[in-house]
Amino acid sequence: MVYSVKTSKADEFINITGIVAQAVRESGVKDGIVTVFVPHTTAGVTINENADPDVTWDILYTLNKVFPDRSEYRHFEGNSHAHVKASLMGSSCTVIIENGQLMLGTWQGIYFCEFDGPRNRKVYIKVMGN
Ligand code: ZN
């Protein structure tokens, strides 16, 4: 399944846990795994705290501090800082499904990570199991 995500900022984390849970429900799979894949080179996906929104703010703050745009970068597009951050977060995550539920920890959410927005993005979700 392909889902569209419209980002509105240069850098942002968007909680897509609900979209993934809905894909699992619609699949009818009760026992299996779901893979979330981001087919972009300046965006990624990660799992982290869903309770305090300051956590994702702090992650973005840290990534921007540690990996600022640098004049030494060679990439002609001028967005190497975004490529670096996307690689760090990764392009996919896998979550176990039991009894039709995502086996996330109480404080975990799945986040689409935009690093070169705003853009129209895609997320691929594949549910496997029975
Ligand atoms: Zn680029």
mmCIF file of C-alpha atoms and ligand atoms in Angstrom:
data_model
loop_
_atom_site.group_PDB
_atom_site.id
_atom_site.type_symbol
_atom_site.label_atom_id
_atom_site.label_comp_id
_atom_site.label_asym_id
_atom_site.label_seq_id
_atom_site.Cartn_x
_atom_site.Cartn_y
_atom_site.Cartn_z
ATOM 1 C CA MET A 1 0.000 0.000 0.000
ATOM 2 C CA VAL A 2 1.193 3.484 -0.809
ATOM 3 C CA TYR A 3 0.300 6.405 1.424
ATOM 4 C CA SER A 4 0.823 10.089 0.745
ATOM 5 C CA VAL A 5 2.332 12.380 3.335
ATOM 6 C CA LYS A 6 2.312 16.127 2.772
ATOM 7 C CA THR A 7 4.989 17.827 4.819
ATOM 8 C CA SER A 8 4.809 21.528 5.654
ATOM 9 C CA LYS A 9 8.266 22.374 7.011
ATOM 10 C CA ALA A 10 11.900 21.958 6.020
ATOM 11 C CA ASP A 11 12.408 19.576 8.947
ATOM 12 C CA GLU A 12 9.670 17.778 10.802
ATOM 13 C CA PHE A 13 8.595 14.498 12.327
ATOM 14 C CA ILE A 14 5.068 13.350 11.478
ATOM 15 C CA ASN A 15 3.454 10.658 13.599
ATOM 16 C CA ILE A 16 2.237 7.968 11.168
ATOM 17 C CA THR A 17 1.416 5.315 13.774
ATOM 18 C CA GLY A 18 -2.306 5.661 13.054
ATOM 19 C CA ILE A 19 -1.785 5.143 9.323
ATOM 20 C CA VAL A 20 0.269 1.998 9.973
ATOM 21 C CA ALA A 21 -2.261 0.639 12.494
ATOM 22 C CA GLN A 22 -5.058 1.259 9.979
ATOM 23 C CA ALA A 23 -3.135 -0.595 7.260
ATOM 24 C CA VAL A 24 -2.749 -3.541 9.636
ATOM 25 C CA ARG A 25 -6.479 -3.507 10.483
ATOM 26 C CA GLU A 26 -7.472 -3.360 6.803
ATOM 27 C CA SER A 27 -5.139 -6.253 5.961
ATOM 28 C CA GLY A 28 -6.896 -8.524 8.438
ATOM 29 C CA VAL A 29 -3.497 -9.873 9.572
ATOM 30 C CA LYS A 30 -3.542 -10.889 13.247
ATOM 31 C CA ASP A 31 -0.070 -12.404 13.582
ATOM 32 C CA GLY A 32 2.842 -11.149 11.506
ATOM 33 C CA ILE A 33 4.957 -8.118 10.762
ATOM 34 C CA VAL A 34 4.505 -4.774 9.070
ATOM 35 C CA THR A 35 7.280 -3.003 7.225
ATOM 36 C CA VAL A 36 7.166 0.754 6.722
ATOM 37 C CA PHE A 37 9.410 1.930 3.888
ATOM 38 C CA VAL A 38 10.178 5.502 2.837
ATOM 39 C CA PRO A 39 11.250 5.687 -0.851
ATOM 40 C CA HIS A 40 13.116 8.998 -0.538
ATOM 41 C CA THR A 41 16.747 10.031 -0.013
ATOM 42 C CA THR A 42 16.092 13.121 2.108
ATOM 43 C CA ALA A 43 13.388 11.671 4.348
ATOM 44 C CA GLY A 44 13.316 8.675 6.656
ATOM 45 C CA VAL A 45 11.388 6.823 9.305
ATOM 46 C CA THR A 46 12.085 6.178 12.965
ATOM 47 C CA ILE A 47 10.390 4.952 16.122
ATOM 48 C CA ASN A 48 10.542 7.134 19.204
ATOM 49 C CA GLU A 49 8.539 8.736 22.003
ATOM 50 C CA ASN A 50 4.915 9.575 21.282
ATOM 51 C CA ALA A 51 3.979 11.133 24.627
ATOM 52 C CA ASP A 52 6.019 14.325 24.894
ATOM 53 C CA PRO A 53 6.265 16.219 21.565
ATOM 54 C CA ASP A 54 9.383 17.929 22.897
ATOM 55 C CA VAL A 55 11.288 14.680 22.311
ATOM 56 C CA THR A 56 10.965 14.863 18.524
ATOM 57 C CA TRP A 57 11.728 18.596 18.742
ATOM 58 C CA ASP A 58 14.916 17.740 20.662
ATOM 59 C CA ILE A 59 15.901 15.057 18.122
ATOM 60 C CA LEU A 60 15.512 17.527 15.252
ATOM 61 C CA TYR A 61 17.403 20.171 17.227
ATOM 62 C CA THR A 62 20.255 17.724 17.820
ATOM 63 C CA LEU A 63 20.392 16.556 14.193
ATOM 64 C CA ASN A 64 20.532 20.172 13.005
ATOM 65 C CA LYS A 65 23.254 21.038 15.530
ATOM 66 C CA VAL A 66 25.399 18.027 14.704
ATOM 67 C CA PHE A 67 24.749 17.985 10.946
ATOM 68 C CA PRO A 68 24.346 21.594 9.751
ATOM 69 C CA ASP A 69 24.477 22.560 6.091
ATOM 70 C CA ARG A 70 28.191 22.925 5.308
ATOM 71 C CA SER A 71 29.918 24.901 2.573
ATOM 72 C CA GLU A 72 32.364 21.989 2.132
ATOM 73 C CA TYR A 73 29.644 19.676 0.831
ATOM 74 C CA ARG A 74 30.037 18.827 -2.862
ATOM 75 C CA HIS A 75 26.558 17.568 -3.803
ATOM 76 C CA PHE A 76 25.173 19.892 -6.496
ATOM 77 C CA GLU A 77 21.655 19.976 -5.015
ATOM 78 C CA GLY A 78 22.903 21.672 -1.862
ATOM 79 C CA ASN A 79 20.949 19.377 0.452
ATOM 80 C CA SER A 80 23.613 16.986 1.698
ATOM 81 C CA HIS A 81 22.701 17.748 5.308
ATOM 82 C CA ALA A 82 19.250 16.301 4.525
ATOM 83 C CA HIS A 83 20.745 13.187 2.885
ATOM 84 C CA VAL A 84 22.967 12.596 5.937
ATOM 85 C CA LYS A 85 20.067 12.900 8.388
ATOM 86 C CA ALA A 86 17.840 10.641 6.257
ATOM 87 C CA SER A 87 20.513 7.931 6.247
ATOM 88 C CA LEU A 88 20.885 8.198 10.016
ATOM 89 C CA MET A 89 17.161 7.701 10.627
ATOM 90 C CA GLY A 90 16.968 4.948 8.013
ATOM 91 C CA SER A 91 14.490 4.220 5.239
ATOM 92 C CA SER A 92 12.448 1.489 6.897
ATOM 93 C CA CYS A 93 11.228 0.038 10.161
ATOM 94 C CA THR A 94 9.508 -3.224 11.022
ATOM 95 C CA VAL A 95 6.972 -3.763 13.783
ATOM 96 C CA ILE A 96 5.616 -7.086 15.075
ATOM 97 C CA ILE A 97 1.848 -7.633 14.916
ATOM 98 C CA GLU A 98 0.125 -9.741 17.564
ATOM 99 C CA ASN A 99 -3.647 -10.125 17.884
ATOM 100 C CA GLY A 100 -3.962 -7.554 15.111
ATOM 101 C CA GLN A 101 -2.134 -4.937 17.204
ATOM 102 C CA LEU A 102 1.189 -3.214 16.641
ATOM 103 C CA MET A 103 3.591 -4.432 19.331
ATOM 104 C CA LEU A 104 4.953 -0.983 20.068
ATOM 105 C CA GLY A 105 6.021 0.047 23.535
ATOM 106 C CA THR A 106 3.634 2.266 25.472
ATOM 107 C CA TRP A 107 5.645 5.380 24.663
ATOM 108 C CA GLN A 108 6.595 4.494 21.092
ATOM 109 C CA GLY A 109 5.261 6.025 17.892
ATOM 110 C CA ILE A 110 6.304 5.645 14.251
ATOM 111 C CA TYR A 111 7.519 8.900 12.720
ATOM 112 C CA PHE A 112 7.970 9.982 9.137
ATOM 113 C CA CYS A 113 11.087 12.185 9.179
ATOM 114 C CA GLU A 114 11.197 15.073 6.716
ATOM 115 C CA PHE A 115 14.585 16.702 6.192
ATOM 116 C CA ASP A 116 14.121 18.611 2.937
ATOM 117 C CA GLY A 117 10.549 19.821 2.896
ATOM 118 C CA PRO A 118 7.986 20.905 2.383
ATOM 119 C CA ARG A 119 7.205 18.175 -0.146
ATOM 120 C CA ASN A 120 4.651 15.586 -1.126
ATOM 121 C CA ARG A 121 6.080 12.286 0.091
ATOM 122 C CA LYS A 122 5.183 8.619 -0.105
ATOM 123 C CA VAL A 123 5.257 5.859 2.491
ATOM 124 C CA TYR A 124 5.027 2.199 1.489
ATOM 125 C CA ILE A 125 3.416 -0.128 4.023
ATOM 126 C CA LYS A 126 3.585 -3.916 3.618
ATOM 127 C CA VAL A 127 1.742 -6.169 6.037
ATOM 128 C CA MET A 128 2.725 -9.853 6.093
ATOM 129 C CA GLY A 129 1.329 -12.685 8.152
ATOM 130 C CA ASN A 130 -1.933 -14.422 8.737
HETATM 131 ZN ZN ZN B 1 20.251 15.892 -2.993
#
